Tab-separated table of C-alpha atoms and ligand atoms in Angstrom:
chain	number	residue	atom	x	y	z
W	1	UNK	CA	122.161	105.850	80.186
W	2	UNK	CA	122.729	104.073	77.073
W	3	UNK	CA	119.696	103.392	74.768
W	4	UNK	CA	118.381	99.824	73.848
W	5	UNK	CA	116.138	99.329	70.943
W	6	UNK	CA	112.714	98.851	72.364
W	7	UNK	CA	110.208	96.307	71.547
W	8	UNK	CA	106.726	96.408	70.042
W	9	UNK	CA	104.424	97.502	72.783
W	10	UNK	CA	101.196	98.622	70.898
W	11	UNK	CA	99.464	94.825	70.849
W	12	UNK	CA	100.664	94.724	74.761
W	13	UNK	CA	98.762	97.868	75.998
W	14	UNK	CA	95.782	97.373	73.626
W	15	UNK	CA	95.179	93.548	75.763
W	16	UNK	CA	96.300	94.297	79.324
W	17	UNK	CA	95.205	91.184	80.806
W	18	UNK	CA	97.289	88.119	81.037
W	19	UNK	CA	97.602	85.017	82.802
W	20	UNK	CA	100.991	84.046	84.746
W	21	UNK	CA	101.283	80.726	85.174
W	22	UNK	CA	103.872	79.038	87.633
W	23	UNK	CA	104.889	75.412	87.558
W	24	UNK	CA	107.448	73.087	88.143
W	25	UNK	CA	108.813	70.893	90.831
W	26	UNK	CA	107.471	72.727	93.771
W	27	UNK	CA	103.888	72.183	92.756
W	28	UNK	CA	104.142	68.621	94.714
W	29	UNK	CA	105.230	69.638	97.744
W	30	UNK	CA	102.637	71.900	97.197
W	31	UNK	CA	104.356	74.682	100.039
W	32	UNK	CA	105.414	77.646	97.819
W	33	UNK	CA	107.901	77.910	95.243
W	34	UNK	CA	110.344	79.019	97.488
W	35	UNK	CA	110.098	75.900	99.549
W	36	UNK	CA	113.596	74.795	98.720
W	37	UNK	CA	114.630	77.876	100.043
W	38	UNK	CA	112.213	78.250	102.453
W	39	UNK	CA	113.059	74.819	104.364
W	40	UNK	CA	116.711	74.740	103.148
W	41	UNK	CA	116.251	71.304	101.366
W	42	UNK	CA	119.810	70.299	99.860
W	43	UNK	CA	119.757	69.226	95.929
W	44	UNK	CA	119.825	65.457	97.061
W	45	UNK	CA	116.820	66.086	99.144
W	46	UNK	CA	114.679	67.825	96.687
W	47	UNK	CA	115.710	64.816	94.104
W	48	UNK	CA	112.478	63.487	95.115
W	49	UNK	CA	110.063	65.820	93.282
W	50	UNK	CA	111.642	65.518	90.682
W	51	UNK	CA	111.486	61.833	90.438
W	52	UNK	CA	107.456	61.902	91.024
W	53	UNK	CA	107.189	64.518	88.651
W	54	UNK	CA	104.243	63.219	86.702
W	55	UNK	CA	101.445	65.531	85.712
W	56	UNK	CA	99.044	63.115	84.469
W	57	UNK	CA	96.219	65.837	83.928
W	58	UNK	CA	98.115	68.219	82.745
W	59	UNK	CA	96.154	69.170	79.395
W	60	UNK	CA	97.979	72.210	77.990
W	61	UNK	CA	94.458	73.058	76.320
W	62	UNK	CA	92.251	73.194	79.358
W	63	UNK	CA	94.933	75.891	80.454
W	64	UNK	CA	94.501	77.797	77.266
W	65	UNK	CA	90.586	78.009	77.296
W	66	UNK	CA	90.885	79.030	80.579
W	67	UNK	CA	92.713	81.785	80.237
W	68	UNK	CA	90.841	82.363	76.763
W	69	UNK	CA	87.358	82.166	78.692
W	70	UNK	CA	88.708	84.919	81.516
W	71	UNK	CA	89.308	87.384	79.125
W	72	UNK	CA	93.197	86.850	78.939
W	73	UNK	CA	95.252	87.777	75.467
W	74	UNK	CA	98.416	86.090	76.487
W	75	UNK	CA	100.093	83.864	78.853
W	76	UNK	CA	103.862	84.113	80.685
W	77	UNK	CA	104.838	80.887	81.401
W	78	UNK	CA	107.945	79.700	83.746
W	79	UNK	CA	110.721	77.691	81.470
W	80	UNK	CA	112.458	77.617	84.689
W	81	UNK	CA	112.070	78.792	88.304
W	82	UNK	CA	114.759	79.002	91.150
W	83	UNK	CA	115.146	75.830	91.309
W	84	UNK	CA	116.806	75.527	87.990
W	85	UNK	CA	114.014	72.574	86.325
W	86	UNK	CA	113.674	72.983	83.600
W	87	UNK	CA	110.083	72.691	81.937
W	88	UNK	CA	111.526	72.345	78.639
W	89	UNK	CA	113.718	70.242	76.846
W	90	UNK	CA	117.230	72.170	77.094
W	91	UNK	CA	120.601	70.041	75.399
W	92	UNK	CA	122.546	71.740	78.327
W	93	UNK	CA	120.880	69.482	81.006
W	94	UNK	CA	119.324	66.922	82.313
W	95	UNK	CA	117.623	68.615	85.175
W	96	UNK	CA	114.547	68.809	82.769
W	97	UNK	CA	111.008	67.792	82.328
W	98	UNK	CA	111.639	64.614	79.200
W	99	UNK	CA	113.655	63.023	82.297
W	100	UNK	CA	111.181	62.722	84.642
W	101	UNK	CA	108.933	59.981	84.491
W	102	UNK	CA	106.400	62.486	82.657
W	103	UNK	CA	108.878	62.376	79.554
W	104	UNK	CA	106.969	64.918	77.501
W	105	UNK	CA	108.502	68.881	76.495
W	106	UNK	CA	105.977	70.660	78.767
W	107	UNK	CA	106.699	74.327	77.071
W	108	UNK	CA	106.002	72.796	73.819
W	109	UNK	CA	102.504	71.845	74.538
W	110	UNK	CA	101.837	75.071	76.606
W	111	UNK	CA	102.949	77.565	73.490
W	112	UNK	CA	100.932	75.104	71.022
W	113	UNK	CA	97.957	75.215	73.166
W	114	UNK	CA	97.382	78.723	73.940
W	115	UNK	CA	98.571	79.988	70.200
W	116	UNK	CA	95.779	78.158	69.160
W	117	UNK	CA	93.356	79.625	71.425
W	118	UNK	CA	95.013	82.985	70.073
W	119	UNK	CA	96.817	83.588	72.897
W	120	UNK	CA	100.300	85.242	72.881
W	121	UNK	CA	103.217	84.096	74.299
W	122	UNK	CA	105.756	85.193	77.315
W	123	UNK	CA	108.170	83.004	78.751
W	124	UNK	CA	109.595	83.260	82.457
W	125	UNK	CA	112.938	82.458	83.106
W	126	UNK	CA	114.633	82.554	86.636
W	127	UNK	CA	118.131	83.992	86.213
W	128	UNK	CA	118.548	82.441	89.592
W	129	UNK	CA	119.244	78.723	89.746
W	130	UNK	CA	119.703	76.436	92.583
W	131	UNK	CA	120.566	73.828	90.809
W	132	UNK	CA	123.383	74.287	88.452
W	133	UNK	CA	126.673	73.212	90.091
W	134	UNK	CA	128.605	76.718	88.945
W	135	UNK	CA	125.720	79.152	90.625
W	136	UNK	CA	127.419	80.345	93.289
W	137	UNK	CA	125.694	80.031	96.894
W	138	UNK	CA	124.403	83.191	97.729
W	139	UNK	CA	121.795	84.963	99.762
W	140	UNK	CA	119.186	83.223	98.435
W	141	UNK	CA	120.130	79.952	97.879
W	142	UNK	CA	118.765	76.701	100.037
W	143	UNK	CA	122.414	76.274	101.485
W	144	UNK	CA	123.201	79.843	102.277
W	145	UNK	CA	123.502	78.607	105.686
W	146	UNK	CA	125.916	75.535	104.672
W	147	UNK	CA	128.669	75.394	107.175
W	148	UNK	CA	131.034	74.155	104.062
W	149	UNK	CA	129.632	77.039	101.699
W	150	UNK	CA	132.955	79.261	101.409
W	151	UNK	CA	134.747	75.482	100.377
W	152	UNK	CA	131.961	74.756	98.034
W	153	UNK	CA	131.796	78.159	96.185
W	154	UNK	CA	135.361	78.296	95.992
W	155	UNK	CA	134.958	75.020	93.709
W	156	UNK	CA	132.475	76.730	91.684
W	157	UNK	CA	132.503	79.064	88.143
W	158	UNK	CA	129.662	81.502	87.410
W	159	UNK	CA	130.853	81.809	84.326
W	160	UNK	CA	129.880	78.466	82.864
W	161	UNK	CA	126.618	79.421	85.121
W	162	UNK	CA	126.747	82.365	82.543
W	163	UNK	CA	127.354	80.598	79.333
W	164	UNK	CA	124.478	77.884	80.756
W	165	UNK	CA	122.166	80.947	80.696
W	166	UNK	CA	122.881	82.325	77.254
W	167	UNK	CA	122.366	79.243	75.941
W	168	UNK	CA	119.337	78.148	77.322
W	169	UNK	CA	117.775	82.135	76.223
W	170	UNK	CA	118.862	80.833	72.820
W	171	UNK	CA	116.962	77.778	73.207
W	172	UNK	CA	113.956	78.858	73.957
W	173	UNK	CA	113.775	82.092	72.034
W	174	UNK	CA	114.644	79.601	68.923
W	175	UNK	CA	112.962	76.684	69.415
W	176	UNK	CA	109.839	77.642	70.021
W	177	UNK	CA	108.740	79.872	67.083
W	178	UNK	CA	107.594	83.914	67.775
W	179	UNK	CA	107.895	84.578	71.746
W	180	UNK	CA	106.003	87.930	72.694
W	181	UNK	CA	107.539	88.590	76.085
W	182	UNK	CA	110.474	87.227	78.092
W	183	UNK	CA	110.488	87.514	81.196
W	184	UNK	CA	113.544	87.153	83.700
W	185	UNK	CA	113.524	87.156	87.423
W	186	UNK	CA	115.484	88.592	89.315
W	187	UNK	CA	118.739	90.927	90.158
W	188	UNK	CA	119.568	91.655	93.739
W	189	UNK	CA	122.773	93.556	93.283
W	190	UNK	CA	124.557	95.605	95.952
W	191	UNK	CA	124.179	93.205	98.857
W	192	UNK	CA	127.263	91.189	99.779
W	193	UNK	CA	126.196	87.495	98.585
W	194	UNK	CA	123.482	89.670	95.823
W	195	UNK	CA	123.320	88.912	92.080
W	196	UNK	CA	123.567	91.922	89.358
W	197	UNK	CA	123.957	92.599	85.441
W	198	UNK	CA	127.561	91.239	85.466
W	199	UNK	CA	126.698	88.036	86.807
W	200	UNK	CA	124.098	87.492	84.257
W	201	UNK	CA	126.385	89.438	81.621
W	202	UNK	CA	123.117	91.271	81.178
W	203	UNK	CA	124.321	93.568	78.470
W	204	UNK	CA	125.270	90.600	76.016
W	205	UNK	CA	122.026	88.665	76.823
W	206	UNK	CA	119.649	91.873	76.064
W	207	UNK	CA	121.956	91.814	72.468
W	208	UNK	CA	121.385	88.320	71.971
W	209	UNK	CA	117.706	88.091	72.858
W	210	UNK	CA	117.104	91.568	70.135
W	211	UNK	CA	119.192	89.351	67.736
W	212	UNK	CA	116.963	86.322	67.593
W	213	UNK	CA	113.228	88.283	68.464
W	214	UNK	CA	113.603	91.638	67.326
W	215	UNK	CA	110.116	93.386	68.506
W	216	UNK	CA	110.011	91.056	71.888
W	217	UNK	CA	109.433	92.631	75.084
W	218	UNK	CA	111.487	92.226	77.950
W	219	UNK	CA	110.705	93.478	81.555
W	220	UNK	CA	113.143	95.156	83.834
W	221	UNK	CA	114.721	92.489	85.948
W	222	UNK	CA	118.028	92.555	84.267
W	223	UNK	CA	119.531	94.820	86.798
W	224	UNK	CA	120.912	96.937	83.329
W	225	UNK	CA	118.725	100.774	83.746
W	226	UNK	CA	116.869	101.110	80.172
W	227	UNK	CA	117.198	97.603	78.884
W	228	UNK	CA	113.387	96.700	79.844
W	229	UNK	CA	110.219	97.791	78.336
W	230	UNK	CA	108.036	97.038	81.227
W	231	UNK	CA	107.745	97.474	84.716
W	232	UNK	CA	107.049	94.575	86.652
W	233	UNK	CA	105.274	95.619	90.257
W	234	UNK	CA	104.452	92.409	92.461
W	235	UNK	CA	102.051	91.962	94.609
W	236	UNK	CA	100.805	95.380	95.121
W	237	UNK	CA	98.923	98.302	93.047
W	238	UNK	CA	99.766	101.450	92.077
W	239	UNK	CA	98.182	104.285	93.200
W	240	UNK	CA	99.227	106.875	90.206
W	241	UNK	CA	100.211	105.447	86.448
W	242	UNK	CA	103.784	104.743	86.822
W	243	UNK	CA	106.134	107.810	85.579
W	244	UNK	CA	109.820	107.584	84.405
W	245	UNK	CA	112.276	110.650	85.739
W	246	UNK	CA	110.930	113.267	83.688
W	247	UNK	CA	107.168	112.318	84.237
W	248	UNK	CA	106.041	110.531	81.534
W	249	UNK	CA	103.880	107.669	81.366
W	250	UNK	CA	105.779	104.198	81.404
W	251	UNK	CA	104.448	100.945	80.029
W	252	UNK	CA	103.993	98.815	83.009
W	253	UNK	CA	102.450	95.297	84.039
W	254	UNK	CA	101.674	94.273	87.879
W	255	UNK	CA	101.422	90.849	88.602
W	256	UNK	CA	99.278	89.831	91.199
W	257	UNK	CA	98.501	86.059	92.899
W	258	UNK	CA	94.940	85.305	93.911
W	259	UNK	CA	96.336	83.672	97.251
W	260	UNK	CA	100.214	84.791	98.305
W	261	UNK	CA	102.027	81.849	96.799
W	262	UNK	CA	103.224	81.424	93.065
W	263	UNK	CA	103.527	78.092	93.159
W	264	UNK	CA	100.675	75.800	94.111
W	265	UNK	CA	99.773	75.768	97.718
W	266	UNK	CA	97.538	73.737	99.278
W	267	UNK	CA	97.190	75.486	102.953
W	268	UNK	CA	97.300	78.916	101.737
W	269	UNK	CA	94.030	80.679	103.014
W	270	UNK	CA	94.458	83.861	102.034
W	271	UNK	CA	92.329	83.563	98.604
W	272	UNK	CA	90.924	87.170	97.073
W	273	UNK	CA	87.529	87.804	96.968
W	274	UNK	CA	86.142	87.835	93.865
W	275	UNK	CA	85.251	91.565	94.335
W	276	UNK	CA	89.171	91.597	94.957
W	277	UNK	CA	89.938	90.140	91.809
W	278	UNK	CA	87.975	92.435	89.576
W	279	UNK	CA	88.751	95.125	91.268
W	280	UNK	CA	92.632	94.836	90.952
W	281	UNK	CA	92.372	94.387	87.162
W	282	UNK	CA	90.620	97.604	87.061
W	283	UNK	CA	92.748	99.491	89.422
W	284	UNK	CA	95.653	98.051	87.198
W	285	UNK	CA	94.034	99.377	83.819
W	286	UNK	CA	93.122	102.689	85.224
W	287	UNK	CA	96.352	103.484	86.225
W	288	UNK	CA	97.835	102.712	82.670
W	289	UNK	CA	98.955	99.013	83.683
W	290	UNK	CA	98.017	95.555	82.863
W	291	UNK	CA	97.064	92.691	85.031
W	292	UNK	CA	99.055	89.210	85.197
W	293	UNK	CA	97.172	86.931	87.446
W	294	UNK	CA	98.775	83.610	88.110
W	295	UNK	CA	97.633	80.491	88.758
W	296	UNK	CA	99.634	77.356	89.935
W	297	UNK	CA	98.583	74.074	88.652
W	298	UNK	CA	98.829	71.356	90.693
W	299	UNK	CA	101.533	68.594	91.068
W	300	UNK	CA	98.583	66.470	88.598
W	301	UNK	CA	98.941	69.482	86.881
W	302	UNK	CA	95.573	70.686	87.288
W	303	UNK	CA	94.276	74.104	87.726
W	304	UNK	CA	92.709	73.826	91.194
W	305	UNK	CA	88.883	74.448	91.693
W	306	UNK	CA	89.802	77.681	93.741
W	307	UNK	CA	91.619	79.365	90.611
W	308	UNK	CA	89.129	78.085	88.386
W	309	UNK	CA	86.356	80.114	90.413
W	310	UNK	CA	87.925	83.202	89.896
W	311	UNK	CA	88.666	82.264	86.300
W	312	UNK	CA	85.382	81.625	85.764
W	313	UNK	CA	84.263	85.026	87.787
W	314	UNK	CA	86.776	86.860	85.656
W	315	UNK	CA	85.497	85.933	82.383
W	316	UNK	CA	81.784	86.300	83.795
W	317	UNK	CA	82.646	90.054	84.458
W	318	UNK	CA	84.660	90.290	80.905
W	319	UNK	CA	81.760	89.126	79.108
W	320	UNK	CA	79.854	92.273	79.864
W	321	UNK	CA	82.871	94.722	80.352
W	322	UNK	CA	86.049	94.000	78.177
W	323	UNK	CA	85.192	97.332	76.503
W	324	UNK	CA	86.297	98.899	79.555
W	325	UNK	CA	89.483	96.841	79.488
W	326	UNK	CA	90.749	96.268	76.474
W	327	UNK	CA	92.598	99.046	74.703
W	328	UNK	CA	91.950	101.488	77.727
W	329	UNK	CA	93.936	103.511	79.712
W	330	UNK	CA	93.847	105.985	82.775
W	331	UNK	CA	91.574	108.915	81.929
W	332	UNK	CA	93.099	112.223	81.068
W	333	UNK	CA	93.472	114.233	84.051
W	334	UNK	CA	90.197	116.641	83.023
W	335	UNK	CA	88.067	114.008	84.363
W	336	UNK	CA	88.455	113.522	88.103
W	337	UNK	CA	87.376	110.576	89.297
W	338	UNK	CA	84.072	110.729	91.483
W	339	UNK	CA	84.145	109.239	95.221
W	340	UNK	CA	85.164	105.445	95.042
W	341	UNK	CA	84.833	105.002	91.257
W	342	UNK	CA	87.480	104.514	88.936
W	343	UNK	CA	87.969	105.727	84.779
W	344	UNK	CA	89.114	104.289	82.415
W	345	UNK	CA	89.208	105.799	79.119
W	346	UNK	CA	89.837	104.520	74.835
W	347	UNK	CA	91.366	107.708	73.613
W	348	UNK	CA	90.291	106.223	70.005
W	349	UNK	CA	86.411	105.674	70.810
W	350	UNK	CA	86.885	108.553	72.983
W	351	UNK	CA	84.503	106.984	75.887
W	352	UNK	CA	85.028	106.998	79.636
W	353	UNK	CA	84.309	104.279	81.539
W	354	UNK	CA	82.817	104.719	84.877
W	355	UNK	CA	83.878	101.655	87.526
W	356	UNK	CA	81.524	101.723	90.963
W	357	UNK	CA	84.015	100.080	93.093
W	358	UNK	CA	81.022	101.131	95.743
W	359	UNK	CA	77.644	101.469	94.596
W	360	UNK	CA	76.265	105.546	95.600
W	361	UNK	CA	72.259	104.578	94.971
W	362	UNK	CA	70.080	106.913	93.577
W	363	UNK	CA	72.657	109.619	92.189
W	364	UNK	CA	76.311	110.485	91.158
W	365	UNK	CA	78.013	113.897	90.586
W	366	UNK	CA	80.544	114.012	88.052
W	367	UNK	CA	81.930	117.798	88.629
W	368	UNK	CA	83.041	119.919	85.350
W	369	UNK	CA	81.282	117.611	83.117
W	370	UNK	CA	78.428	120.122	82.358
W	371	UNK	CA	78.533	119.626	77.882
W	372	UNK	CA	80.880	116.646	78.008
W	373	UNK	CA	78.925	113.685	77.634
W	374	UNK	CA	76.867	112.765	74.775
W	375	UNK	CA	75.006	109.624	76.128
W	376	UNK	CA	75.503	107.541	79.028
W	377	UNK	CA	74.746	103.894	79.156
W	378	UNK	CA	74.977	100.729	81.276
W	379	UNK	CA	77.519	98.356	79.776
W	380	UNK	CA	75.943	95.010	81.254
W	381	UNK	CA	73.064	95.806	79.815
W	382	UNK	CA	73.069	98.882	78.102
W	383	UNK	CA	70.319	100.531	79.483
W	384	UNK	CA	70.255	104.156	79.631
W	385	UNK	CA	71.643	106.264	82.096
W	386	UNK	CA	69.836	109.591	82.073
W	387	UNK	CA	71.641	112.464	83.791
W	388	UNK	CA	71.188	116.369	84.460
W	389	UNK	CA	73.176	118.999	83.872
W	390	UNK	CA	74.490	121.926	86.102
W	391	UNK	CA	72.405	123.218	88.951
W	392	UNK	CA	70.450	120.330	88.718
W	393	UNK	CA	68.541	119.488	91.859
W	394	UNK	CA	68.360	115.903	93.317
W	395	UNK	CA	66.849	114.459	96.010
W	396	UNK	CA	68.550	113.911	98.930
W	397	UNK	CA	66.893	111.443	101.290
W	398	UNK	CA	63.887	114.065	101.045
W	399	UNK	CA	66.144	117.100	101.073
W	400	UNK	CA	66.615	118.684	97.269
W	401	UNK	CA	70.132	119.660	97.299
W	402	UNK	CA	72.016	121.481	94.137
W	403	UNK	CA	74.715	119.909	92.394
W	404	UNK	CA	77.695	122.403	91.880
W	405	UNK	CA	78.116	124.247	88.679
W	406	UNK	CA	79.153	122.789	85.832
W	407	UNK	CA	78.403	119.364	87.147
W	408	UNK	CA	76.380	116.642	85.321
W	409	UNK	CA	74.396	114.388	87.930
W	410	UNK	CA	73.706	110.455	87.011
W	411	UNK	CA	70.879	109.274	87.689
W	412	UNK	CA	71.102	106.193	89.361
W	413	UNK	CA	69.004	102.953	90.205
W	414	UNK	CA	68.442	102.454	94.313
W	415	UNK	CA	70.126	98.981	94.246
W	416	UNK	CA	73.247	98.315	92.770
W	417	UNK	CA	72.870	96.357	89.625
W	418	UNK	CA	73.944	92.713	89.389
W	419	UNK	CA	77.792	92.915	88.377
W	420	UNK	CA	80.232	92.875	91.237
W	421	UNK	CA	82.084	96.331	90.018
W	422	UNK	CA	79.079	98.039	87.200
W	423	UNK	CA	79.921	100.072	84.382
W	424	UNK	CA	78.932	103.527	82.741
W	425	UNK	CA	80.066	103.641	79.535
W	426	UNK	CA	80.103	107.838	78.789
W	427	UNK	CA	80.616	109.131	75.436
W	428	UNK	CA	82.162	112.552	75.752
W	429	UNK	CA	81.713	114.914	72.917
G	1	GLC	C1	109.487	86.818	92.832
G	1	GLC	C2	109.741	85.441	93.330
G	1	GLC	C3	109.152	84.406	92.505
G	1	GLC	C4	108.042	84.713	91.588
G	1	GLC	C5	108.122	86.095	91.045
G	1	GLC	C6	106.924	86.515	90.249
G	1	GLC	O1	110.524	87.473	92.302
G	1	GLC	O2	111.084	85.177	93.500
G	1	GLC	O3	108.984	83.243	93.193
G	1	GLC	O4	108.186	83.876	90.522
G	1	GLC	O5	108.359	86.984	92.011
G	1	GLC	O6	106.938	87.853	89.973
């Protein structure tokens, strides 16, 4: 496998919570991003969005503080989705934000704003477009099922498609001073009618973007093994830190939706629980990953009172616990992980964090921890935690039973306290 130079990871695993943010024509039709897919709308048909496009709320700021207030250290933002708008203001088109009736550079605000809430900065870019006459109609594109499509492809040129997309990385890896993280989406090689590295001409881009941002990062969706320093898991968790093919450790980043859609959706149910929410940003952190939790603004370009909520929950919970969060990492395997709790663990501090994802009342044994800890505390509130060690006895409805050797036992309050997932901060000696 040939080696790429790497980007600068340390700020990106020290802050492991970011905020994803997807917008663009399909936030008025308000039915997924994938709705031009989804319903097969032709380009002439989806002209319409893009001549309402007119986000007269849309306060770059209010975005910023949001994502400030939850605890967030940077924001990816989309420059372009499948669709092919663009939310900036490219010279190689037209199909662009300053040409709707909105007028204004969208990405320009959006990297001003959340710089100066001292937030960094990752740009999405869909390597897909459905707009761009040259793209060829594949797979996934709205007219896949075009009765015409062999004529029309045979009319079109992915290499200007190609040349398009190297320009437009240029663009907005120049134009919009130091960009932390870029982030394409997506390869689907192999499949007849799929999209891979030599479509995108993958090995030239990854040159050109290390050219004009030496230290950024880019994530793995290049369909070129080696060329991405993170791992990019949707839309699911886990289990185990991620591990390359001799075992070790990778730098990876889930990114997770709070209701199923990217884009804003009105009708979508399926919102997570709060609970949910903080629970996933632990699971991601404990298993050596960051969280990227999207939110779609609306077609006013509002962040809906639904996202806000959880926003707002997040950076309730942060307030208390970003210790447990930021710079952390799964726990060394020494320290198993009690009955529905999680670790996380600052190798620099040297303290283990102790996440009740179910509260045990009364007591907790923490096995081969007899010696280990040093003092245990409450982060919320930082109230003591007293605990015995080894043979300890503890009562057990009114049975005394014996914790095992070498165990330490927490001693625990009867009711869970008042955060939705508590902390015990341990330091271990
Ligand atoms: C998928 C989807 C897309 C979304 C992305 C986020 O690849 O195509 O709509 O932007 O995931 O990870």
């Amino acid at each position: 496998m040939k080696e790429f130079k790497k980007g600068d990871h340390s700020w990106f695993v020290h802050d492991r919570f970011g905020m994803f943010i997807h917008f663009g024509l399909y936030s008025l039709p308000a039915r997924h991003e994938w709705i031009q897919r989804f319903e097969e709308i032709s380009p002439e048909n989806y002209q319409k969005y893009f001549n309402n496009f007119n986000p007269d709320l849309f306060d770059a700021s209010a975005w910023a503080k949001a994502a400030k207030n939850a605890g967030m250290k940077y924001v990816i933002f989309t420059t372009k989705h499948h669709d092919g708008f663009c939310l900036f203001d490219s010279e190689y088109t037209d199909y662009k934000c300053t040409k709707t009736p909105y007028g204004k550079d969208i990405l320009r605000q959006v990297v001003d704003a959340f710089r100066q809430e001292g937030l960094r900065i990752g740009l999405y870019h869909s390597l897909i477009d459905w707009n761009h006459r040259d793209f060829t109609i594949d797979i996934y594109h709205p007219l896949c099922k075009h009765p015409d499509k062999d004529k029309l492809n045979a009319g079109k040129n992915m290499a200007n498609y190609r040349e398009y997309l190297h320009r437009q990385t240029r663009e907005i890896l120049s134009n919009y001073g130091k960009i932390d993280i870029l982030w394409y989406d997506f390869s689907y090689p192999g499949s007849e009618g799929g999209k891979g590295h030599e479509d995108w001409d993958s090995q030239n881009l990854v040159e050109l973007i290390r050219s004009i941002q030496p230290e950024i990062l880019l994530n793995n969706r290049l369909d070129l093994p080696g060329s991405g320093d993170i791992i990019t898991p949707e839309q699911s968790t886990p289990e185990n830190p991620i591990v390359d093919e001799s075992g070790n450790p990778v730098v990876w980043e889930g990114c997770q939706t709070f209701s199923g859609s990217w884009g804003y959706h009105r009708d979508e149910m399926t919102w997570k629980s709060e609970k949910q929410c903080i629970d996933m940003l632990i699971n991601h952190v404990s298993r050596n990953g960051n969280l990227l939790m999207n939110v779609g603004p609306n077609g006013r370009g509002e962040i809906d009172s639904r996202a806000m909520t959880r926003l707002e929950q997040f950076g309730k919970w942060m307030k208390y616990h970003s210790e447990s969060i930021y710079a952390c990492q799964a726990a060394p395997a020494e320290f198993k992980e009690p009955r529905d709790c999680r670790y996380t663990w600052n190798p620099e501090t040297r303290k283990l964090y102790l996440h009740f994802m179910n509260w045990p009342s009364n007591y907790l044994i923490l096995p081969d921890m007899q010696g280990r800890i040093a003092y245990a505390k409450f982060l919320h509130d930082h109230s003591e935690v007293q605990f015995a060690e080894n043979n300890s006895s503890v009562l057990h409805g009114n049975l005394a039973v014996r914790a095992p050797a070498n165990s330490v036992t927490l001693k625990l309050p009867t009711n869970a306290p008042e955060p939705v997932v508590p902390v015990i901060e341990l330091q271990i000696n």
